[in-house]
Tab-separated table of C-alpha atoms and ligand atoms in Angstrom:
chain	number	residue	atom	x	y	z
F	1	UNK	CA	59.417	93.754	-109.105
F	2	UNK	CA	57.423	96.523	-111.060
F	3	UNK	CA	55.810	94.869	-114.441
F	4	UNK	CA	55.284	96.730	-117.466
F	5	UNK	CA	52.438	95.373	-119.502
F	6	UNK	CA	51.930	95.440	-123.295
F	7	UNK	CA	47.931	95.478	-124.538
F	8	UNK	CA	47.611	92.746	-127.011
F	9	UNK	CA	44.019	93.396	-129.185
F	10	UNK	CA	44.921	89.860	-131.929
F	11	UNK	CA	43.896	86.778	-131.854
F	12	UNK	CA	45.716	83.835	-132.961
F	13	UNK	CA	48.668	85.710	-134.165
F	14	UNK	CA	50.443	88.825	-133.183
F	15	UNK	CA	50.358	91.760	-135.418
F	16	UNK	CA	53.092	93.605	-136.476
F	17	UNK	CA	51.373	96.783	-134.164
F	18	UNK	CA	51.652	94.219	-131.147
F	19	UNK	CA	55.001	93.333	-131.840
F	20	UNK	CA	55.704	96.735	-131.738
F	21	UNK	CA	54.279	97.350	-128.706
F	22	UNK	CA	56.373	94.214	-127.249
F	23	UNK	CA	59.457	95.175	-128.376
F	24	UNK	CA	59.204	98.892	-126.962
F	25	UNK	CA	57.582	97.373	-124.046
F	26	UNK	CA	60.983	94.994	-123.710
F	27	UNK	CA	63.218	97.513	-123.931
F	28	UNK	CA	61.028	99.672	-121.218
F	29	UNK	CA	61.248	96.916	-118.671
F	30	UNK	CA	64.463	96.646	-118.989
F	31	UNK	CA	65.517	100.413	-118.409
F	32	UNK	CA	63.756	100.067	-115.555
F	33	UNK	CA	64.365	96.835	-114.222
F	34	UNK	CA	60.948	95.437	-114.594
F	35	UNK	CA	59.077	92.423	-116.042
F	36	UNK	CA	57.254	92.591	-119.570
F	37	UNK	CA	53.909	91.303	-119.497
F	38	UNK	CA	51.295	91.069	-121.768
F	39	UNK	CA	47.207	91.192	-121.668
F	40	UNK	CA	45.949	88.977	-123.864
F	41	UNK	CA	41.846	89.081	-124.375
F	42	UNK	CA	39.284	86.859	-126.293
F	43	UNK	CA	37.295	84.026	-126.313
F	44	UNK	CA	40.384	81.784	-126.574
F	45	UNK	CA	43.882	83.186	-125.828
F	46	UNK	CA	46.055	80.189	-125.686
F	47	UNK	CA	47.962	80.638	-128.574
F	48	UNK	CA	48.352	84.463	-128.370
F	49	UNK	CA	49.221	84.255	-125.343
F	50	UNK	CA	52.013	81.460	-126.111
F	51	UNK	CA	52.940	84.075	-128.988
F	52	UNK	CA	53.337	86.764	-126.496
F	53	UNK	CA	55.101	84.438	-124.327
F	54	UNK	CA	58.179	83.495	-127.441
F	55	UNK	CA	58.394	86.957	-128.099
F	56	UNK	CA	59.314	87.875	-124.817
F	57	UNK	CA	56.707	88.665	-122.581
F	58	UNK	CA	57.365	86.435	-119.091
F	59	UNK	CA	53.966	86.710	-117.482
F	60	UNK	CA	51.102	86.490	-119.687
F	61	UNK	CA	47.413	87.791	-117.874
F	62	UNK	CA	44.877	86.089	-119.849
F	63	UNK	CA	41.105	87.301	-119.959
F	64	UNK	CA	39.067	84.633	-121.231
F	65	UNK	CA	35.487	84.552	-122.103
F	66	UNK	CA	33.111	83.995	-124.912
F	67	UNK	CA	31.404	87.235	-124.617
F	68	UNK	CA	35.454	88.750	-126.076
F	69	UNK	CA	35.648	86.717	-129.082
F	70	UNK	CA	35.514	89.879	-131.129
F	71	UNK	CA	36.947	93.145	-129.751
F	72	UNK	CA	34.680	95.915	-128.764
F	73	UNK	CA	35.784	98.602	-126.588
F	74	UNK	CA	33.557	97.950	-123.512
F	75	UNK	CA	34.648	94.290	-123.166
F	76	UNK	CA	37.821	94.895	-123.563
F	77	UNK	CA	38.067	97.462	-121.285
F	78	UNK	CA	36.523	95.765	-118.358
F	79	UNK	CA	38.766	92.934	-118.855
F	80	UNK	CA	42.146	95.424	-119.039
F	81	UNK	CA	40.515	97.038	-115.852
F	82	UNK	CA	40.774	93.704	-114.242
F	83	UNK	CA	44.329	93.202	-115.113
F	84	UNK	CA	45.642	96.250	-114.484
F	85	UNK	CA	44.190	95.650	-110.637
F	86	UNK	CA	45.274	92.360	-110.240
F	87	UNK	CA	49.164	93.012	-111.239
F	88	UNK	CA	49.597	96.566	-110.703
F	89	UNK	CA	51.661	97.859	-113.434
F	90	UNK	CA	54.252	100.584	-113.731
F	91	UNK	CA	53.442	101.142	-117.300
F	92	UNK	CA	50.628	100.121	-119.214
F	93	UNK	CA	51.597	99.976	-123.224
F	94	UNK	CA	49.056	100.246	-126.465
F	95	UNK	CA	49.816	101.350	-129.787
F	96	UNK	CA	48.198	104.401	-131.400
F	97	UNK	CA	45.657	102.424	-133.732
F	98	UNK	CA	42.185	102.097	-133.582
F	99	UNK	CA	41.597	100.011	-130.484
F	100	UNK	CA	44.881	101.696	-128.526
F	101	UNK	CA	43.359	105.443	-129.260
F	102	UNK	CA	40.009	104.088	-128.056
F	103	UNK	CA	41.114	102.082	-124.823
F	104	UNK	CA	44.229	103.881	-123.763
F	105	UNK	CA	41.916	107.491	-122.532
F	106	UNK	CA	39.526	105.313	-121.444
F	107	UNK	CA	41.576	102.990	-119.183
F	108	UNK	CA	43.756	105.882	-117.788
F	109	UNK	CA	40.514	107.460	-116.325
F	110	UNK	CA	39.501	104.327	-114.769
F	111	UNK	CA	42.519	104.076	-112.866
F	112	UNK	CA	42.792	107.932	-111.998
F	113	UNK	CA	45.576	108.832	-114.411
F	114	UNK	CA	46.149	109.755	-118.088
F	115	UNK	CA	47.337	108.584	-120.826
F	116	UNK	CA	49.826	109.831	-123.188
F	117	UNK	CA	49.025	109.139	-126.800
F	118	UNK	CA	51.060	108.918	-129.882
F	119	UNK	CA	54.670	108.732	-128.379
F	120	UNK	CA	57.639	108.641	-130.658
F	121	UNK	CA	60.222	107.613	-128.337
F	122	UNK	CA	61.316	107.550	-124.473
F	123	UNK	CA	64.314	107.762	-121.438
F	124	UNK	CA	63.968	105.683	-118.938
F	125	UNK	CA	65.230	106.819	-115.303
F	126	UNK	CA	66.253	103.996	-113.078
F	127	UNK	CA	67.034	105.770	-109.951
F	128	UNK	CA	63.850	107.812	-109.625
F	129	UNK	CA	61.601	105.133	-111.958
F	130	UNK	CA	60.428	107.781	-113.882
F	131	UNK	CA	59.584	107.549	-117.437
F	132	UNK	CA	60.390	110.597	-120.073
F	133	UNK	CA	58.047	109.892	-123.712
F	134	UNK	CA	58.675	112.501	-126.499
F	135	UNK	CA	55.648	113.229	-128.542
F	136	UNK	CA	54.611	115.833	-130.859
F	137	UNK	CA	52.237	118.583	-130.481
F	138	UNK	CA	50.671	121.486	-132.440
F	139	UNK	CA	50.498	119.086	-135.089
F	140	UNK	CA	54.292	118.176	-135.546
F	141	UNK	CA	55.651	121.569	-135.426
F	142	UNK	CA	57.151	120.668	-131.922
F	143	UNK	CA	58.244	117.879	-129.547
F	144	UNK	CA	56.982	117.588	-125.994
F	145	UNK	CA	58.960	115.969	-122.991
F	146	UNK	CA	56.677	114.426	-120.911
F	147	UNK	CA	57.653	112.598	-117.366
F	148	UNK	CA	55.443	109.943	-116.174
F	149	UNK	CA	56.303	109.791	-112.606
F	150	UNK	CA	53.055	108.137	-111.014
F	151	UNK	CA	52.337	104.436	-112.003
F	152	UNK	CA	50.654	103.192	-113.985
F	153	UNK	CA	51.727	105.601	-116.919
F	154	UNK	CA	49.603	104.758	-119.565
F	155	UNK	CA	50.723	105.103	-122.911
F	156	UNK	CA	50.355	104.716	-126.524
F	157	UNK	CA	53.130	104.196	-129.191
F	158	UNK	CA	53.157	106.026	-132.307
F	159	UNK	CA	53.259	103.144	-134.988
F	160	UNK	CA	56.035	102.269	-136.389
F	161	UNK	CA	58.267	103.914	-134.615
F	162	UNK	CA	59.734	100.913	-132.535
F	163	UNK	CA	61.678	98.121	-133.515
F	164	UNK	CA	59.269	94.922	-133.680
F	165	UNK	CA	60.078	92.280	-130.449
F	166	UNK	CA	62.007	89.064	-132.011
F	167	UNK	CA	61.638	85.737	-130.843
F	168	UNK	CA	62.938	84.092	-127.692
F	169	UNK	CA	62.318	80.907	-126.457
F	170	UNK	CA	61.072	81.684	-122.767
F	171	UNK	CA	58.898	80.159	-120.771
F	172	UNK	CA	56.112	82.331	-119.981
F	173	UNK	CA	53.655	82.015	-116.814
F	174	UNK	CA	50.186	82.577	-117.645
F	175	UNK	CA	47.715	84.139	-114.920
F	176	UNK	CA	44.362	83.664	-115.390
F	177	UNK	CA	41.853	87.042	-114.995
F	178	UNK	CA	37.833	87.019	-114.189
F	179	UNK	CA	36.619	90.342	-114.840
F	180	UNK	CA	33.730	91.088	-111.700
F	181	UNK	CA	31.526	91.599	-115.158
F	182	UNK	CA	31.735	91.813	-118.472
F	183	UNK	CA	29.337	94.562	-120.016
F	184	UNK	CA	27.197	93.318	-123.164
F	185	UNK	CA	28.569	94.132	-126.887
F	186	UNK	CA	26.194	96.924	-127.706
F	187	UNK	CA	27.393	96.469	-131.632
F	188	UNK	CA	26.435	93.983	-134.069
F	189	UNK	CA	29.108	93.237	-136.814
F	190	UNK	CA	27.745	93.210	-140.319
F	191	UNK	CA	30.243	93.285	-142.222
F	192	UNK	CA	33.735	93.235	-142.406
F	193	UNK	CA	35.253	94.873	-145.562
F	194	UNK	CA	39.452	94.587	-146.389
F	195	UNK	CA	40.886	97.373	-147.844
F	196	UNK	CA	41.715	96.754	-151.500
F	197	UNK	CA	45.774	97.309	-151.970
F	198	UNK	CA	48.004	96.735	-154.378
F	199	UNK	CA	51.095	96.121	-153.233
F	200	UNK	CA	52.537	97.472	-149.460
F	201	UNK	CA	49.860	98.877	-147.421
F	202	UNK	CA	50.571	102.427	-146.638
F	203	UNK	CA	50.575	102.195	-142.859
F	204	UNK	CA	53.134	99.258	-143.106
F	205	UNK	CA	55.653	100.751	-146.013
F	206	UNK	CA	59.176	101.478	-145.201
F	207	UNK	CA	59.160	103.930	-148.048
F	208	UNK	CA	56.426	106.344	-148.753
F	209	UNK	CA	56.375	108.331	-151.776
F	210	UNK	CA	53.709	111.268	-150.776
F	211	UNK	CA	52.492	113.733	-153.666
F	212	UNK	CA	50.326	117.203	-153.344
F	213	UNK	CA	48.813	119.825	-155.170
F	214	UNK	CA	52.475	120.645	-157.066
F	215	UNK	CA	51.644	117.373	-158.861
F	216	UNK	CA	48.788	119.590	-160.939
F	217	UNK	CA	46.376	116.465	-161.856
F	218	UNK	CA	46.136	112.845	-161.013
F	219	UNK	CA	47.825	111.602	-164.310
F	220	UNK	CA	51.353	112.399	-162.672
F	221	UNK	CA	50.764	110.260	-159.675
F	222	UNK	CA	51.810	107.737	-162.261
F	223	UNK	CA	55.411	108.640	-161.819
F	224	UNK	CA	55.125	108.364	-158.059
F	225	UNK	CA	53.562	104.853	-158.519
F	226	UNK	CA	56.243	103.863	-160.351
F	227	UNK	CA	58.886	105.226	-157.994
F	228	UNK	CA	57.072	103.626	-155.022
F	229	UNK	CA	57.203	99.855	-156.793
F	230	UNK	CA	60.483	100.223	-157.458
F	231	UNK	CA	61.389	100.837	-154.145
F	232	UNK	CA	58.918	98.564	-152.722
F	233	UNK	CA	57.072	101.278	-150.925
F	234	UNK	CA	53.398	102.959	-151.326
F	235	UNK	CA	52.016	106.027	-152.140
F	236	UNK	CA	50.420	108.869	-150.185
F	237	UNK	CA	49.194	112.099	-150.708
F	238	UNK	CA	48.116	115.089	-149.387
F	239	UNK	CA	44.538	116.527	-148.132
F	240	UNK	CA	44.827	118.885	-151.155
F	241	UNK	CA	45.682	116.101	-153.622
F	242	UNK	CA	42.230	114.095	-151.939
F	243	UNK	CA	40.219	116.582	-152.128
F	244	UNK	CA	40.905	117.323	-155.500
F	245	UNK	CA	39.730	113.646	-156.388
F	246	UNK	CA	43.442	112.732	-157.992
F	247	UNK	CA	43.772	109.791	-155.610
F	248	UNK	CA	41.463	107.887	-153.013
F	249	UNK	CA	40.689	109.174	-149.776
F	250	UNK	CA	42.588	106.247	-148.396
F	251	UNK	CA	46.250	107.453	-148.796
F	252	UNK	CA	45.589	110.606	-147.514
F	253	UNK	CA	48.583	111.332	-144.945
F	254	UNK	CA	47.950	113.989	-141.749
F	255	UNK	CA	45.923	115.079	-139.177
F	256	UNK	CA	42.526	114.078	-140.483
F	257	UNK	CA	44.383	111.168	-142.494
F	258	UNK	CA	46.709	108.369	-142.203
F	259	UNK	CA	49.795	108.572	-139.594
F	260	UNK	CA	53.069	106.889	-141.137
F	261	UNK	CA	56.326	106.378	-140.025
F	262	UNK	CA	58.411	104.567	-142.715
F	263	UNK	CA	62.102	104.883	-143.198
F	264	UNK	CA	61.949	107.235	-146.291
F	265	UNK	CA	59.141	109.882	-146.671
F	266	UNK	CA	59.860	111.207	-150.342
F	267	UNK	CA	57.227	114.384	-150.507
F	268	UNK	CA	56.736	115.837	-153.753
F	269	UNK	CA	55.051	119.114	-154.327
F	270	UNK	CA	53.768	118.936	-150.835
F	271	UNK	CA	54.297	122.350	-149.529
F	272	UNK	CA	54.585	121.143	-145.042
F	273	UNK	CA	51.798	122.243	-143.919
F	274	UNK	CA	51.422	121.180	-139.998
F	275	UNK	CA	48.493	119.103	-140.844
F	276	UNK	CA	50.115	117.162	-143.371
F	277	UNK	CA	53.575	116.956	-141.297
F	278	UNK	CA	51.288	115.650	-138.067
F	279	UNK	CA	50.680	112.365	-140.700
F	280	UNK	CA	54.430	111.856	-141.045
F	281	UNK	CA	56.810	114.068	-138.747
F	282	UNK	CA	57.532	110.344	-137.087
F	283	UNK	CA	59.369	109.038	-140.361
F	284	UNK	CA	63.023	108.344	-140.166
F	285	UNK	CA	63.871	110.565	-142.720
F	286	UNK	CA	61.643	113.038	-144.994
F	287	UNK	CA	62.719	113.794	-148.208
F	288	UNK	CA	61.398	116.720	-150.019
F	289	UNK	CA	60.969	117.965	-153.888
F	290	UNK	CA	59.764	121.399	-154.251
F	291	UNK	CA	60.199	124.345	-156.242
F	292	UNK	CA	59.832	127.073	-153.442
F	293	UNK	CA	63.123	126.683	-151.415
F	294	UNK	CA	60.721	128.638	-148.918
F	295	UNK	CA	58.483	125.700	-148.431
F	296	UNK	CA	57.792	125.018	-145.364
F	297	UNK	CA	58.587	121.198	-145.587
F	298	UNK	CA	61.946	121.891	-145.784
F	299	UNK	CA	62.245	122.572	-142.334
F	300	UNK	CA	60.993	119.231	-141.580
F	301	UNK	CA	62.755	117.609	-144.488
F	302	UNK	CA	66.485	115.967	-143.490
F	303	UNK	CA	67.566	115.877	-147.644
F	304	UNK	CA	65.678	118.553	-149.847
F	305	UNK	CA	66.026	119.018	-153.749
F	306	UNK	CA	64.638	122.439	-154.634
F	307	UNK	CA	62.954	121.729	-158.087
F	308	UNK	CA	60.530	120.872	-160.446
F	309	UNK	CA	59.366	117.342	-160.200
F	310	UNK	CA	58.814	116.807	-163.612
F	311	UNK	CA	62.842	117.294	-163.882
F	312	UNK	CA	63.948	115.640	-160.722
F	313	UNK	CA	61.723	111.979	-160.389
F	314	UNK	CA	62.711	110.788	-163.991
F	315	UNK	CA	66.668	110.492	-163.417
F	316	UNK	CA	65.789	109.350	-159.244
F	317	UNK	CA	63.674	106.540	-161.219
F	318	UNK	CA	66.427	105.822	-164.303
F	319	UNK	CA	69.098	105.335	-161.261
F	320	UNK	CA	66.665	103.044	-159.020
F	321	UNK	CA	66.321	100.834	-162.153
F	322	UNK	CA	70.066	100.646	-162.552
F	323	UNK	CA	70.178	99.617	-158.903
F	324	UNK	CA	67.925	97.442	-158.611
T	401	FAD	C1	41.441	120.811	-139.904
T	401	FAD	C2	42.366	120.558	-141.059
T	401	FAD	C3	42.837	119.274	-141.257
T	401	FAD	C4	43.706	119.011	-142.319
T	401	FAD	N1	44.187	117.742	-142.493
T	401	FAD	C5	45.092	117.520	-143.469
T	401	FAD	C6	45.667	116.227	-143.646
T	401	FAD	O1	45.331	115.249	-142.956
T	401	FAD	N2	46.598	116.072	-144.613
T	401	FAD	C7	47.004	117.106	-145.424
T	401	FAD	O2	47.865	116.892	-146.293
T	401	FAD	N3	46.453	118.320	-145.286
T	401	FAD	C8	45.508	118.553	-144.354
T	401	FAD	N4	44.947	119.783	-144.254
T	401	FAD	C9	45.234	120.777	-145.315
T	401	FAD	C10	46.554	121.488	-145.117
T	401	FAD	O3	46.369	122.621	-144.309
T	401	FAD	C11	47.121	121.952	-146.469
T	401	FAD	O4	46.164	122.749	-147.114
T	401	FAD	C12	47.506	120.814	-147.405
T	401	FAD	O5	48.316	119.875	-146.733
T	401	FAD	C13	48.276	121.383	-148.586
T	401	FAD	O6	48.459	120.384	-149.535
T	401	FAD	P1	49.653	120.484	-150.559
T	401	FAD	O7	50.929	120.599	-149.826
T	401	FAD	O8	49.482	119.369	-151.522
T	401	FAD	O9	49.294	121.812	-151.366
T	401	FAD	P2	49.979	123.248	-151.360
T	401	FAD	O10	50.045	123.804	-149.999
T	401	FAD	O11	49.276	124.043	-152.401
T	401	FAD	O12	51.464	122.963	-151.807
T	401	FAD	C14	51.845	122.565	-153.091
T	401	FAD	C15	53.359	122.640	-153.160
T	401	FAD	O13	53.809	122.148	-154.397
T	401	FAD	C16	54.921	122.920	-154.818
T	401	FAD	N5	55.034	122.771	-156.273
T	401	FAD	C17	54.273	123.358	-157.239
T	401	FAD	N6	54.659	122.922	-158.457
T	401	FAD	C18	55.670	122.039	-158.248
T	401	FAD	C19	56.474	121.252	-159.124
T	401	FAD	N7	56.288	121.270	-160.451
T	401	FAD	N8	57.432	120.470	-158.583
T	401	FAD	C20	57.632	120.433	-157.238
T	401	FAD	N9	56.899	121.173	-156.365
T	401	FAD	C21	55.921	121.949	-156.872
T	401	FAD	C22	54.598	124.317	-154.359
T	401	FAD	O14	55.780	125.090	-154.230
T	401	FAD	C23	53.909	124.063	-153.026
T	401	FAD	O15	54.840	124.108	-151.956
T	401	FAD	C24	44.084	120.061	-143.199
T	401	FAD	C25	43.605	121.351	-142.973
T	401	FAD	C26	42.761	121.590	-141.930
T	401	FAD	C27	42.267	123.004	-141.708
């Protein structure tokens, strides 16, 4: 039976990014009649592993060894090398994060294929096992079909943009992997420094509330903050808005900034352009506010309020309150 394996970078717990990848990998195998499995790498992988295991993964291949305990992309890919020889898969799964942009490229060419990054959503054909993942290009401004017809297809998930796996109680069989060798960690960590948030991190909000240049100065970010708490959601902002030093470089959406996904994109005086709209084309639904009806983010946008912000976020905030 052909095995689709999920990429699993944690240790101890899974991330919401791995559930992710679990839960699209779930629904994957089962279009196609496969087993989920999951790769599971560190110095100790027991109770990942037994994670991956409850949230549905049936056959867990373990790489264990003291020289993983931290990941670093050498390592890791020798050991997901190892696996990927050993059990053969149809479809290899990472997310598009850090680790999953580094190792998925880097993987395919070891195993003479290549990967497709940053995928939104796929059809699975049983008859001819073939795989269809659509994923934008040009920077949002269109959607590409791709069919992976030769195994492994390796692939990375846009995040957030699959339901998270939910727990099951099965019994999971765990095969133990030995790498031929594992190369030395060339890096030395220093320091490890968390990101300072209030509130929702922006990469995990269901609601983003995005502003741009149309704000005209960082004082009126204040309305968007408020907005965002209320909702329970975070705020972003475009290049423009960065640049201009209103807000940290850190909620920067697009292309050379953070990709989101959330439920509710609310952008306000963001005009579209494809560099922001790469950051958050994958969101459920965008919401503009704009006072050029010709703005390009209407195209994108599924609900659209052509106006001045200063006149349209007050009463959206007065009738959130009353809500809530
Ligand atoms: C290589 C490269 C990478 C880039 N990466 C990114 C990226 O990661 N993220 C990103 O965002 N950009 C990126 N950019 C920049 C991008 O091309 C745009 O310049 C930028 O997104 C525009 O920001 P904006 O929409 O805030 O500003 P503008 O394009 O100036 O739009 C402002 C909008 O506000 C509207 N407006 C004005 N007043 C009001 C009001 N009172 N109420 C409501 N609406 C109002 C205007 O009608 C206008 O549509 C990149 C560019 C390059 C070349």
């Amino acid at each position: 039976m052909s095995l689709v394996l999920t990429c699993l970078f944690d240790q101890g717990s899974l991330s919401r990014d791995s559930l992710e990848a679990l839960g699209a990998g779930k629904s994957i195998a089962a279009e196609l009649g496969a087993v989920l499995a999951a790769a599971v790498i560190g110095a100790e992988t027991g109770a990942i592993g037994a994670a991956a295991g409850e949230y549905g993964a049936s056959k867990i291949y373990a790489v264990q060894d003291a020289a993983l305990a931290q990941y670093y992309c050498e390592g890791y890919l020798a050991a997901l090398e190892a696996v990927c020889r050993e059990c053969e898969p149809a479809v290899v799964l990472f997310v598009t994060n850090a680790p999953g942009r580094e190792m998925a490229p880097r993987l395919a060419k070891r195993l003479g294929r290549t990967a497709l990054v940053d995928c939104l959503s796929f059809n699975a054909d049983k008859e001819t096992g073939s795989i269809v993942f659509t994923k934008p290009v040009f920077g949002g401004k269109a959607m590409a079909q791709v069919a992976m017809s030769d195994a492994p297809a390796v692939v990375a998930l846009r995040r957030r943009s699959f339901e998270p796996a939910r727990p099951e109680q099965a019994a999971a069989e765990t095969i133990q992997v030995k790498p031929p060798a594992i190369p030395p960690n060339p890096f030395k960590l220093i320091e490890r420094v968390e990101e300072q948030t209030a509130g929702v991190r922006l990469e995990d909000a269901r609601v983003v509330v995005s502003g741009g240049q149309g704000l005209g100065g960082p004082e009126n970010f204040a309305l968007l903050e408020e907005l965002a708490g209320l909702l329970g959601g975070a705020v972003g902002a475009s290049r423009v808005a960065v640049d201009s030093g209103w807000v940290s470089s850190s909620k920067q959406v697009g292309q050379t900034g953070k990709i989101v996904a959330p439920d509710i994109y609310l952008a306000v005086g963001i005009s579209g352009a494809c560099q922001h709209l790469a950051g958050c084309s994958g969101s459920k639904v965008i919401v503009a506010v704009n006072t050029d009806p010709e703005a390009p983010i209407f195209g994108a946008a599924r609900l659209g309020v052509v106006g001045d912000y200063k006149e349209v976020l007050p009463p959206l905030i007065e009738k959130v309150k009353e809500m809530a």
